[in-house]
């Protein structure tokens, strides 16, 4: 297994930058915990599937790290795992999973460098929306990598605030075997993409003038190698803030935006059907002209309210016109205490898998708390943070497509810590409406949509100085919008499950773990599968 060079380069760059920016004499808080781990896992089907009890052994090496200095913050949770199957039907497999978020202030309060990366796995067997448990048939999974990095400039000239930022993003699927929405091969599958995002703004807060104002703009571009797909978004706009009271303001803006998505045609065989590579990807016809998937330009506007009764509470809601029709967005954040946070977002945007995954990483804070599935070793989809920088990856990873799409929905996260107990909740709903050229090959794609619902409840409690328990309950429902027959696709997929684990420390370095779990997958078109899982393991921490 080869990891794309971009990810380790970004990770190393952030760590080196943090070291160079902060001399050894600077006050730091450093917690770096490398470890080795051995686990024994067993899976038995209560219903559906085969009657064989699957068992395998895993050997893993990983590191959990949190580094905070006066001008830098880096959080890392990374793991490499080798799985050894017991029996001829369970092949050995490597798995890489992890999260990285970092920020370094190169010039205090003026210039910073930030970045992040994720390595995870997804299912490739058509059971989209069931990524919580990647065990059993390990041949039906594949690695996903994504990373971003870039500088941010923030400065002032008198009362004038100046801001600028640039971000480079990269996303790669190692081996997809036709990943996409089941039953719709014309959507194509994702391979890799790179993106560039640049933004700028200049403005003043209310005070020198009765109102606040800003003028800004940006340029976004993403290039995907499958069908030479290209996304471009250019915009400029002005915004105004009108205070109504010390805690309430009216906000609004108007501008101009030009969004264009294009691609080349797919190579066709003699019968007119798309030719697929050995990995299930559409093959680009280099002689074909560029085809427009989406093309809109014109005036954009929005108006709304901003309510900030305290530094711990903020609510913003806007309604306007963008992408050729009405647009509704909003956000709510509340931190009733240092260790509790609530965040809700209503969104409406044009995305792709690569850009959306990059945005999810950027939404994490550097003090994230990532828990892992005790049976697969993968990071659980909802990553929490008491400071408000949590993120749920369920929607992004539920069904990966090579097409761009209009994404509308709502998401929410809650996290809290009290004494020995931490718990949290992540919920969300989204609809993706796919964008593709309006021709025969892609006729079934343009305008098709899927819906995804998810919820995850987690908790952990330290029983005493040497032991504790962790638990998670999850539920996902994915509606592909395509009827499933179990051959051309599964259509709707429901996945629910729960697991609980217990750990016991023996001294400062050795930890024993034990876990039990249940997972149920109910795909349209085939019988549901209910599995029971068990795990015991040992970890040595250096």
Short mmCIF file of C-alpha atoms in Angstrom, two decimals:
data_model
loop_
_atom_site.label_atom_id
_atom_site.label_comp_id
_atom_site.label_asym_id
_atom_site.label_seq_id
_atom_site.Cartn_x
_atom_site.Cartn_y
_atom_site.Cartn_z
CA UNK A 1 0.00 0.00 0.00
CA UNK A 2 1.41 3.36 -1.04
CA UNK A 3 0.24 6.53 0.65
CA UNK A 4 0.08 9.65 -1.59
CA UNK A 5 3.16 11.76 -0.97
CA UNK A 6 1.04 14.88 -0.46
CA UNK A 7 -0.25 13.81 2.98
CA UNK A 8 3.05 13.10 4.75
CA UNK A 9 4.55 16.23 3.15
CA UNK A 10 1.77 18.41 4.61
CA UNK A 11 2.01 16.72 8.01
CA UNK A 12 5.79 17.07 8.13
CA UNK A 13 5.59 20.67 6.94
CA UNK A 14 3.23 21.68 9.74
CA UNK A 15 5.34 19.96 12.39
CA UNK A 16 8.55 21.55 11.09
CA UNK A 17 6.91 24.97 10.86
CA UNK A 18 5.69 24.65 14.45
CA UNK A 19 9.19 23.74 15.61
CA UNK A 20 10.88 26.60 13.73
CA UNK A 21 8.32 29.17 14.87
CA UNK A 22 8.73 28.36 18.54
CA UNK A 23 12.07 28.11 20.32
CA UNK A 24 12.60 25.48 22.97
CA UNK A 25 12.33 28.11 25.70
CA UNK A 26 8.74 28.92 24.76
CA UNK A 27 6.11 27.60 27.16
CA UNK A 28 4.54 24.50 25.63
CA UNK A 29 2.04 21.79 26.44
CA UNK A 30 3.06 18.60 24.70
CA UNK A 31 1.43 15.18 24.88
CA UNK A 32 2.81 12.66 22.39
CA UNK A 33 1.82 9.01 22.95
CA UNK A 34 3.07 6.43 20.44
CA UNK A 35 1.82 2.88 20.95
CA UNK A 36 1.80 -0.71 19.73
CA UNK A 37 -1.37 -2.77 19.87
CA UNK A 38 -2.49 -6.38 19.31
CA UNK A 39 -6.16 -7.38 19.01
CA UNK A 40 -8.20 -10.52 18.44
CA UNK A 41 -11.61 -9.99 16.80
CA UNK A 42 -14.51 -12.38 16.09
CA UNK A 43 -17.65 -11.74 13.99
CA UNK A 44 -20.73 -13.98 13.88
CA UNK A 45 -23.89 -13.38 11.85
CA UNK A 46 -27.15 -13.76 13.78
CA UNK A 47 -29.17 -13.23 10.61
CA UNK A 48 -28.33 -13.24 6.91
CA UNK A 49 -24.91 -13.74 5.38
CA UNK A 50 -23.10 -17.01 5.97
CA UNK A 51 -22.92 -19.03 9.18
CA UNK A 52 -19.13 -18.93 9.43
CA UNK A 53 -17.59 -17.17 12.43
CA UNK A 54 -14.90 -14.85 11.10
CA UNK A 55 -11.82 -14.32 13.24
CA UNK A 56 -8.72 -12.29 12.64
CA UNK A 57 -5.76 -10.78 14.45
CA UNK A 58 -4.56 -7.21 14.10
CA UNK A 59 -1.21 -5.66 14.89
CA UNK A 60 -1.20 -1.87 14.96
CA UNK A 61 1.18 1.03 15.52
CA UNK A 62 -0.08 4.54 16.13
CA UNK A 63 0.35 7.87 17.81
CA UNK A 64 -1.95 10.31 19.61
CA UNK A 65 -0.43 13.77 19.94
CA UNK A 66 -1.44 17.24 21.06
CA UNK A 67 1.10 20.06 20.84
CA UNK A 68 0.27 23.59 22.00
CA UNK A 69 2.71 26.48 22.22
CA UNK A 70 2.24 30.23 22.46
CA UNK A 71 1.88 30.43 18.69
CA UNK A 72 1.14 26.94 17.38
CA UNK A 73 -1.41 24.16 17.79
CA UNK A 74 -1.19 20.65 16.30
CA UNK A 75 -3.45 17.65 16.91
CA UNK A 76 -2.70 14.16 15.51
CA UNK A 77 -4.46 10.81 15.75
CA UNK A 78 -2.83 8.32 13.35
CA UNK A 79 -2.68 4.54 13.07
CA UNK A 80 -1.30 1.82 10.79
CA UNK A 81 -2.81 -1.64 11.12
CA UNK A 82 -2.00 -5.04 9.63
CA UNK A 83 -4.80 -7.62 9.67
CA UNK A 84 -4.18 -11.36 9.56
CA UNK A 85 -7.24 -13.43 8.67
CA UNK A 86 -7.86 -16.89 10.11
CA UNK A 87 -9.09 -19.03 7.20
CA UNK A 88 -8.85 -19.08 3.45
CA UNK A 89 -11.75 -16.65 2.97
CA UNK A 90 -10.23 -13.81 5.00
CA UNK A 91 -7.30 -12.18 3.18
CA UNK A 92 -4.65 -10.17 4.99
CA UNK A 93 -4.93 -6.41 4.65
CA UNK A 94 -3.20 -3.13 5.54
CA UNK A 95 -5.24 -0.18 6.83
CA UNK A 96 -4.19 3.42 7.45
CA UNK A 97 -6.42 5.81 9.36
CA UNK A 98 -5.89 9.14 11.04
CA UNK A 99 -6.59 12.83 11.41
CA UNK A 100 -4.27 15.83 11.52
CA UNK A 101 -5.09 19.48 12.17
CA UNK A 102 -2.50 22.16 12.72
CA UNK A 103 -2.04 25.90 12.79
CA UNK A 104 1.16 27.91 13.16
CA UNK A 105 1.30 31.70 13.64
CA UNK A 106 4.36 32.66 11.59
CA UNK A 107 3.87 36.34 12.41
CA UNK A 108 1.83 36.89 15.55
CA UNK A 109 -1.73 38.06 14.83
CA UNK A 110 -0.84 38.63 11.15
CA UNK A 111 0.32 35.60 9.16
CA UNK A 112 -0.49 31.97 9.92
CA UNK A 113 -0.14 28.61 8.18
CA UNK A 114 -2.79 25.97 8.68
CA UNK A 115 -3.54 22.55 7.28
CA UNK A 116 -5.11 19.21 7.90
CA UNK A 117 -5.32 15.66 6.59
CA UNK A 118 -7.45 12.55 6.87
CA UNK A 119 -6.84 8.90 6.00
CA UNK A 120 -9.81 6.56 6.26
CA UNK A 121 -11.63 3.73 4.51
CA UNK A 122 -15.01 3.29 2.84
CA UNK A 123 -17.09 0.38 1.59
CA UNK A 124 -17.03 -0.58 -2.09
CA UNK A 125 -19.67 -3.32 -2.02
CA UNK A 126 -22.61 -1.02 -2.75
CA UNK A 127 -23.72 -0.84 0.90
CA UNK A 128 -23.25 2.92 0.97
CA UNK A 129 -24.27 4.57 4.21
CA UNK A 130 -22.90 1.62 6.21
CA UNK A 131 -19.35 2.80 6.78
CA UNK A 132 -19.50 2.50 10.59
CA UNK A 133 -18.28 -1.09 10.52
CA UNK A 134 -15.55 -1.94 8.03
CA UNK A 135 -14.91 -5.50 9.15
CA UNK A 136 -15.58 -8.93 7.74
CA UNK A 137 -15.16 -8.84 3.96
CA UNK A 138 -12.10 -6.59 3.91
CA UNK A 139 -11.84 -6.91 0.12
CA UNK A 140 -14.87 -4.60 -0.13
CA UNK A 141 -13.09 -1.55 1.33
CA UNK A 142 -10.69 1.00 -0.04
CA UNK A 143 -8.47 3.78 1.31
CA UNK A 144 -9.34 7.48 1.05
CA UNK A 145 -6.80 10.28 1.57
CA UNK A 146 -7.40 14.03 1.67
CA UNK A 147 -5.34 17.02 2.80
CA UNK A 148 -5.17 20.80 2.57
CA UNK A 149 -2.64 23.49 3.48
CA UNK A 150 -2.33 27.24 3.04
CA UNK A 151 -1.52 30.63 4.60
CA UNK A 152 -3.94 33.14 6.11
CA UNK A 153 -3.18 36.87 6.37
CA UNK A 154 -5.01 39.10 8.86
CA UNK A 155 -3.91 42.67 9.50
CA UNK A 156 -5.19 46.18 10.16
CA UNK A 157 -4.45 49.62 8.78
CA UNK A 158 -6.06 52.01 11.22
CA UNK A 159 -9.71 50.96 11.43
CA UNK A 160 -9.50 48.98 8.19
CA UNK A 161 -9.36 45.17 8.48
CA UNK A 162 -7.57 43.32 5.68
CA UNK A 163 -7.88 39.55 5.22
CA UNK A 164 -6.56 37.11 2.65
CA UNK A 165 -6.19 33.35 2.45
CA UNK A 166 -5.08 30.63 0.06
CA UNK A 167 -5.71 26.90 0.33
CA UNK A 168 -4.38 23.99 -1.72
CA UNK A 169 -6.34 20.77 -1.42
CA UNK A 170 -5.77 17.21 -2.60
CA UNK A 171 -8.00 14.12 -2.40
CA UNK A 172 -7.27 10.57 -3.56
CA UNK A 173 -9.08 7.23 -3.56
CA UNK A 174 -6.60 4.40 -3.66
CA UNK A 175 -8.69 1.83 -5.52
CA UNK A 176 -12.41 2.30 -6.00
CA UNK A 177 -13.74 -0.61 -8.09
CA UNK A 178 -16.63 1.43 -9.43
CA UNK A 179 -17.45 3.54 -6.39
CA UNK A 180 -20.45 5.74 -7.05
CA UNK A 181 -24.17 5.72 -6.57
CA UNK A 182 -25.25 2.10 -7.15
CA UNK A 183 -27.40 1.54 -10.20
CA UNK A 184 -26.11 4.64 -11.99
CA UNK A 185 -22.74 3.88 -13.59
CA UNK A 186 -22.97 7.06 -15.67
CA UNK A 187 -22.15 9.04 -12.52
CA UNK A 188 -18.63 7.72 -12.77
CA UNK A 189 -16.30 7.08 -9.87
CA UNK A 190 -13.87 9.35 -8.09
CA UNK A 191 -10.10 8.89 -8.46
CA UNK A 192 -8.21 12.04 -7.45
CA UNK A 193 -8.52 15.82 -7.58
CA UNK A 194 -6.60 18.92 -6.58
CA UNK A 195 -8.08 22.31 -5.79
CA UNK A 196 -7.07 25.94 -5.27
CA UNK A 197 -9.05 28.44 -3.18
CA UNK A 198 -8.14 32.12 -2.74
CA UNK A 199 -10.19 34.73 -0.84
CA UNK A 200 -9.73 38.37 0.17
CA UNK A 201 -11.72 41.04 2.00
CA UNK A 202 -11.36 44.57 3.32
CA UNK A 203 -13.75 46.29 5.69
CA UNK A 204 -14.57 48.04 8.94
CA UNK A 205 -16.57 47.10 12.00
CA UNK A 206 -19.35 49.48 13.17
CA UNK A 207 -17.88 52.32 15.20
CA UNK A 208 -15.99 54.70 12.93
CA UNK A 209 -19.19 54.67 10.84
CA UNK A 210 -22.75 53.90 11.96
CA UNK A 211 -22.61 50.67 9.97
CA UNK A 212 -20.01 48.02 9.27
CA UNK A 213 -18.97 47.18 5.73
CA UNK A 214 -16.73 44.90 3.73
CA UNK A 215 -15.77 44.24 0.12
CA UNK A 216 -14.37 40.86 -0.85
CA UNK A 217 -14.13 38.15 -3.42
CA UNK A 218 -12.67 34.79 -4.22
CA UNK A 219 -11.63 32.24 -6.79
CA UNK A 220 -12.11 28.47 -6.49
CA UNK A 221 -10.91 25.84 -8.93
CA UNK A 222 -10.82 22.07 -8.77
CA UNK A 223 -9.49 19.66 -11.40
CA UNK A 224 -10.42 15.97 -11.26
CA UNK A 225 -8.66 13.48 -13.49
CA UNK A 226 -11.74 11.37 -14.32
CA UNK A 227 -13.21 12.86 -17.53
CA UNK A 228 -10.92 15.88 -17.07
CA UNK A 229 -13.60 17.48 -14.89
CA UNK A 230 -13.12 21.15 -13.95
CA UNK A 231 -14.95 23.37 -11.45
CA UNK A 232 -14.48 27.18 -11.45
CA UNK A 233 -16.17 29.73 -9.20
CA UNK A 234 -15.37 33.46 -9.34
CA UNK A 235 -17.19 36.01 -7.23
CA UNK A 236 -17.02 39.52 -5.79
CA UNK A 237 -19.44 41.04 -3.29
CA UNK A 238 -20.03 43.81 -0.79
CA UNK A 239 -21.59 43.33 2.65
CA UNK A 240 -23.06 45.64 5.24
CA UNK A 241 -23.86 45.26 8.96
CA UNK A 242 -26.47 47.56 10.52
CA UNK A 243 -26.56 47.43 14.37
CA UNK A 244 -30.09 47.46 15.81
CA UNK A 245 -29.07 46.93 19.44
CA UNK A 246 -25.87 45.95 21.29
CA UNK A 247 -26.66 42.27 20.55
CA UNK A 248 -28.65 42.36 17.28
CA UNK A 249 -27.74 43.49 13.77
CA UNK A 250 -29.19 43.31 10.29
CA UNK A 251 -26.78 41.91 7.68
CA UNK A 252 -26.87 41.70 3.92
CA UNK A 253 -24.78 41.62 0.81
CA UNK A 254 -24.88 41.82 -2.96
CA UNK A 255 -22.40 40.81 -5.62
CA UNK A 256 -21.66 38.98 -8.84
CA UNK A 257 -20.74 35.30 -9.27
CA UNK A 258 -19.76 33.12 -12.21
CA UNK A 259 -19.85 29.32 -11.68
CA UNK A 260 -18.89 26.89 -14.41
CA UNK A 261 -18.45 23.08 -14.33
CA UNK A 262 -17.20 21.25 -17.41
CA UNK A 263 -15.77 17.90 -18.45
CA UNK A 264 -14.81 15.92 -21.50
CA UNK A 265 -16.90 13.10 -22.90
CA UNK A 266 -16.54 9.44 -21.98
CA UNK A 267 -15.02 6.95 -24.38
CA UNK A 268 -17.79 4.82 -25.95
CA UNK A 269 -17.71 1.36 -27.45
CA UNK A 270 -19.32 0.33 -30.76
CA UNK A 271 -22.73 0.00 -29.13
CA UNK A 272 -22.54 3.49 -27.61
CA UNK A 273 -21.99 2.29 -24.02
CA UNK A 274 -19.28 3.90 -21.84
CA UNK A 275 -15.98 2.03 -21.68
CA UNK A 276 -14.80 1.39 -18.11
CA UNK A 277 -11.27 0.85 -16.85
CA UNK A 278 -10.34 -2.25 -14.84
CA UNK A 279 -11.09 -0.20 -11.71
CA UNK A 280 -14.58 0.76 -12.84
CA UNK A 281 -13.76 4.33 -13.86
CA UNK A 282 -15.03 6.08 -16.96
CA UNK A 283 -12.30 6.59 -19.54
CA UNK A 284 -11.88 10.07 -21.01
CA UNK A 285 -12.23 10.54 -24.75
CA UNK A 286 -9.32 12.93 -25.44
CA UNK A 287 -10.80 13.96 -28.79
CA UNK A 288 -14.12 15.08 -27.32
CA UNK A 289 -14.93 18.77 -26.77
CA UNK A 290 -15.56 20.09 -23.28
CA UNK A 291 -19.15 19.56 -22.14
CA UNK A 292 -20.86 21.92 -19.71
CA UNK A 293 -22.35 20.34 -16.60
CA UNK A 294 -23.31 23.64 -15.02
CA UNK A 295 -23.03 27.26 -16.12
CA UNK A 296 -24.54 30.22 -14.30
CA UNK A 297 -23.57 33.83 -13.72
CA UNK A 298 -25.29 36.94 -12.47
CA UNK A 299 -26.21 38.97 -9.43
CA UNK A 300 -26.19 37.24 -6.04
CA UNK A 301 -27.67 38.67 -2.84
CA UNK A 302 -28.68 37.75 0.67
CA UNK A 303 -30.09 39.40 3.79
CA UNK A 304 -30.61 38.31 7.36
CA UNK A 305 -29.98 38.83 11.05
CA UNK A 306 -26.96 38.39 13.34
CA UNK A 307 -27.58 37.87 17.05
CA UNK A 308 -24.72 37.75 19.56
CA UNK A 309 -26.03 38.14 23.11
CA UNK A 310 -22.65 37.07 24.53
CA UNK A 311 -19.23 35.84 23.47
CA UNK A 312 -20.52 32.29 23.99
CA UNK A 313 -23.60 32.53 21.77
CA UNK A 314 -24.02 33.43 18.10
CA UNK A 315 -26.91 33.02 15.65
CA UNK A 316 -26.91 34.04 12.00
CA UNK A 317 -29.66 33.38 9.45
CA UNK A 318 -29.76 34.52 5.82
CA UNK A 319 -32.06 34.21 2.83
CA UNK A 320 -31.07 35.23 -0.67
CA UNK A 321 -30.55 34.22 -4.27
CA UNK A 322 -27.61 32.20 -5.55
CA UNK A 323 -27.05 29.45 -8.13
CA UNK A 324 -30.07 30.73 -10.06
CA UNK A 325 -32.68 30.25 -7.30
CA UNK A 326 -33.44 30.97 -3.65
CA UNK A 327 -30.77 30.12 -1.10
CA UNK A 328 -31.18 29.59 2.67
CA UNK A 329 -28.25 29.36 5.10
CA UNK A 330 -27.67 29.77 8.81
CA UNK A 331 -25.55 28.86 11.80
CA UNK A 332 -25.90 28.66 15.57
CA UNK A 333 -23.14 28.18 18.12
CA UNK A 334 -23.43 28.09 21.88
CA UNK A 335 -20.84 27.39 24.55
CA UNK A 336 -22.66 27.44 27.89
CA UNK A 337 -19.42 26.39 29.62
CA UNK A 338 -15.77 25.77 28.79
CA UNK A 339 -16.41 22.05 28.29
CA UNK A 340 -19.75 22.15 26.46
CA UNK A 341 -20.58 23.21 22.91
CA UNK A 342 -23.56 23.18 20.57
CA UNK A 343 -23.23 23.85 16.83
CA UNK A 344 -25.92 23.80 14.14
CA UNK A 345 -25.49 24.66 10.46
CA UNK A 346 -27.96 25.01 7.57
CA UNK A 347 -26.15 24.91 4.23
CA UNK A 348 -26.74 25.25 0.49
CA UNK A 349 -23.72 25.01 -1.80
CA UNK A 350 -22.25 23.36 -4.88
CA UNK A 351 -19.73 20.70 -3.90
CA UNK A 352 -17.74 17.71 -5.04
CA UNK A 353 -16.40 14.84 -2.99
CA UNK A 354 -12.89 16.34 -2.90
CA UNK A 355 -13.91 19.88 -1.98
CA UNK A 356 -16.43 18.69 0.61
CA UNK A 357 -13.95 16.38 2.35
CA UNK A 358 -11.36 19.19 2.43
CA UNK A 359 -13.97 21.47 3.97
CA UNK A 360 -14.83 18.87 6.63
CA UNK A 361 -11.18 18.70 7.67
CA UNK A 362 -10.93 22.49 7.84
CA UNK A 363 -14.01 22.53 10.10
CA UNK A 364 -12.15 20.59 12.80
CA UNK A 365 -10.42 22.33 15.66
CA UNK A 366 -6.90 21.30 16.61
CA UNK A 367 -8.12 19.93 19.97
CA UNK A 368 -10.46 17.40 18.37
CA UNK A 369 -11.35 14.19 20.20
CA UNK A 370 -11.48 11.25 17.77
CA UNK A 371 -12.74 7.91 19.07
CA UNK A 372 -12.11 4.64 17.23
CA UNK A 373 -14.21 1.62 16.43
CA UNK A 374 -12.86 -1.20 18.66
CA UNK A 375 -13.38 -3.86 15.95
CA UNK A 376 -12.12 -2.16 12.77
CA UNK A 377 -9.72 0.37 14.31
CA UNK A 378 -11.16 3.14 12.10
CA UNK A 379 -12.00 6.60 13.40
CA UNK A 380 -15.72 6.94 14.16
CA UNK A 381 -17.46 9.30 11.69
CA UNK A 382 -18.40 12.01 14.21
CA UNK A 383 -15.34 13.73 15.70
CA UNK A 384 -16.10 15.93 18.71
CA UNK A 385 -14.56 18.97 20.37
CA UNK A 386 -15.75 20.88 23.42
CA UNK A 387 -14.42 24.12 21.87
CA UNK A 388 -16.92 23.85 19.02
CA UNK A 389 -14.69 22.60 16.21
CA UNK A 390 -16.38 19.21 15.81
CA UNK A 391 -17.28 17.54 12.52
CA UNK A 392 -19.29 14.55 11.26
CA UNK A 393 -17.95 12.85 8.13
CA UNK A 394 -21.00 10.55 7.69
CA UNK A 395 -22.57 12.50 4.86
CA UNK A 396 -19.36 13.07 2.93
CA UNK A 397 -18.28 9.42 3.03
CA UNK A 398 -21.73 7.87 2.59
CA UNK A 399 -21.63 7.58 -1.21
CA UNK A 400 -18.69 8.81 -3.24
CA UNK A 401 -19.39 10.04 -6.75
CA UNK A 402 -17.27 11.53 -9.50
CA UNK A 403 -19.91 14.21 -10.19
CA UNK A 404 -20.37 17.67 -8.72
CA UNK A 405 -23.65 18.24 -6.89
CA UNK A 406 -25.88 20.84 -5.26
CA UNK A 407 -25.85 20.03 -1.53
CA UNK A 408 -28.55 21.25 0.85
CA UNK A 409 -29.22 20.18 4.41
CA UNK A 410 -28.71 20.65 8.13
CA UNK A 411 -26.16 19.27 10.61
CA UNK A 412 -25.70 19.56 14.35
CA UNK A 413 -23.13 18.55 16.96
CA UNK A 414 -23.24 18.58 20.76
CA UNK A 415 -20.34 17.73 23.05
CA UNK A 416 -19.86 18.04 26.79
CA UNK A 417 -17.48 16.95 29.54
CA UNK A 418 -18.29 16.81 33.23
CA UNK A 419 -15.98 15.25 35.76
CA UNK A 420 -15.22 11.70 34.67
CA UNK A 421 -17.82 11.64 31.89
CA UNK A 422 -17.76 12.87 28.30
CA UNK A 423 -20.59 12.44 25.85
CA UNK A 424 -21.84 13.92 22.61
CA UNK A 425 -24.28 13.69 19.74
CA UNK A 426 -24.03 14.29 16.00
CA UNK A 427 -27.06 14.37 13.68
CA UNK A 428 -27.69 15.51 10.13
CA UNK A 429 -29.63 15.34 6.88
CA UNK A 430 -28.57 16.26 3.35
CA UNK A 431 -29.82 16.04 -0.21
CA UNK A 432 -27.35 15.94 -3.10
CA UNK A 433 -28.66 16.86 -6.56
CA UNK A 434 -26.14 15.77 -9.18
CA UNK A 435 -24.87 17.95 -12.01
CA UNK A 436 -23.81 16.46 -15.34
CA UNK A 437 -23.87 17.34 -19.05
CA UNK A 438 -27.27 17.08 -20.66
CA UNK A 439 -26.49 14.45 -23.29
CA UNK A 440 -27.31 10.80 -23.85
CA UNK A 441 -24.43 9.33 -21.84
CA UNK A 442 -25.24 11.34 -18.71
CA UNK A 443 -28.99 11.75 -19.17
CA UNK A 444 -29.79 9.63 -16.11
CA UNK A 445 -27.43 11.65 -13.90
CA UNK A 446 -28.27 15.32 -14.37
CA UNK A 447 -30.95 16.23 -11.82
CA UNK A 448 -30.93 12.89 -9.98
CA UNK A 449 -30.55 13.09 -6.22
CA UNK A 450 -29.93 11.12 -3.05
CA UNK A 451 -30.83 11.71 0.60
CA UNK A 452 -28.77 10.83 3.65
CA UNK A 453 -29.80 10.83 7.33
CA UNK A 454 -27.41 10.04 10.18
CA UNK A 455 -27.13 10.14 13.97
CA UNK A 456 -24.38 9.12 16.38
CA UNK A 457 -24.43 9.16 20.18
CA UNK A 458 -21.21 8.48 22.08
CA UNK A 459 -20.15 8.47 25.72
CA UNK A 460 -17.12 7.54 27.79
CA UNK A 461 -16.60 7.43 31.54
CA UNK A 462 -13.50 6.97 33.64
CA UNK A 463 -14.43 4.50 36.38
CA UNK A 464 -11.29 5.05 38.44
CA UNK A 465 -7.66 5.99 37.95
CA UNK A 466 -6.96 2.77 36.02
CA UNK A 467 -10.14 1.87 34.11
CA UNK A 468 -13.02 3.20 32.05
CA UNK A 469 -15.80 2.40 29.58
CA UNK A 470 -16.68 3.75 26.13
CA UNK A 471 -19.82 3.33 24.08
CA UNK A 472 -21.44 4.44 20.84
CA UNK A 473 -24.85 4.08 19.20
CA UNK A 474 -25.23 4.94 15.52
CA UNK A 475 -27.91 4.99 12.84
CA UNK A 476 -27.73 5.83 9.13
CA UNK A 477 -30.33 5.81 6.38
CA UNK A 478 -29.26 6.36 2.78
CA UNK A 479 -31.83 6.76 -0.02
CA UNK A 480 -30.06 6.67 -3.38
CA UNK A 481 -33.18 7.72 -5.29
CA UNK A 482 -32.60 4.65 -7.46
CA UNK A 483 -34.64 1.47 -7.03
CA UNK A 484 -32.40 -1.41 -5.99
CA UNK A 485 -32.50 -5.06 -6.96
CA UNK A 486 -29.33 -6.23 -5.24
CA UNK A 487 -27.54 -6.50 -8.60
CA UNK A 488 -27.61 -3.07 -10.19
CA UNK A 489 -27.64 -1.40 -6.80
CA UNK A 490 -29.20 -1.68 -3.35
CA UNK A 491 -31.25 1.51 -3.45
CA UNK A 492 -32.07 2.38 0.16
CA UNK A 493 -29.65 1.18 2.85
CA UNK A 494 -30.33 1.29 6.60
CA UNK A 495 -27.49 0.71 9.06
CA UNK A 496 -27.84 0.73 12.87
CA UNK A 497 -25.58 -0.57 15.58
CA UNK A 498 -23.92 -0.11 18.94
CA UNK A 499 -20.75 -1.15 20.71
CA UNK A 500 -19.26 -0.82 24.18
CA UNK A 501 -15.70 -1.34 25.37
CA UNK A 502 -13.87 -1.57 28.69
CA UNK A 503 -10.22 -0.74 29.31
CA UNK A 504 -7.90 -1.43 32.25
CA UNK A 505 -4.44 0.04 32.75
CA UNK A 506 -1.67 -2.06 34.24
CA UNK A 507 0.93 0.47 35.25
CA UNK A 508 1.66 3.49 33.08
CA UNK A 509 2.24 1.73 29.76
CA UNK A 510 0.17 -1.45 29.39
CA UNK A 511 -3.59 -1.39 28.74
CA UNK A 512 -6.00 -4.30 28.20
CA UNK A 513 -9.28 -3.82 26.33
CA UNK A 514 -12.44 -5.83 25.70
CA UNK A 515 -15.46 -4.91 23.57
CA UNK A 516 -18.84 -6.22 22.43
CA UNK A 517 -20.99 -4.89 19.61
CA UNK A 518 -23.89 -5.46 17.26
CA UNK A 519 -24.34 -4.14 13.72
CA UNK A 520 -27.35 -4.44 11.38
CA UNK A 521 -27.43 -3.61 7.66
CA UNK A 522 -30.74 -3.67 5.79
CA UNK A 523 -30.27 -3.05 2.05
CA UNK A 524 -33.16 -2.84 -0.37
CA UNK A 525 -33.28 -5.93 -2.58
CA UNK A 526 -31.49 -8.44 -0.34
CA UNK A 527 -31.91 -9.90 3.13
CA UNK A 528 -30.73 -7.86 6.10
CA UNK A 529 -27.58 -8.89 7.95
CA UNK A 530 -27.24 -8.70 11.74
CA UNK A 531 -23.78 -9.36 13.19
CA UNK A 532 -22.41 -9.81 16.70
CA UNK A 533 -18.82 -8.79 17.37
CA UNK A 534 -16.27 -9.34 20.10
CA UNK A 535 -12.74 -8.04 20.72
CA UNK A 536 -9.93 -8.41 23.24
CA UNK A 537 -6.60 -6.63 22.99
CA UNK A 538 -3.44 -5.27 24.58
CA UNK A 539 -1.78 -1.89 24.00
CA UNK A 540 1.73 -0.85 25.01
CA UNK A 541 2.26 2.91 25.17
CA UNK A 542 5.80 4.28 24.93
#
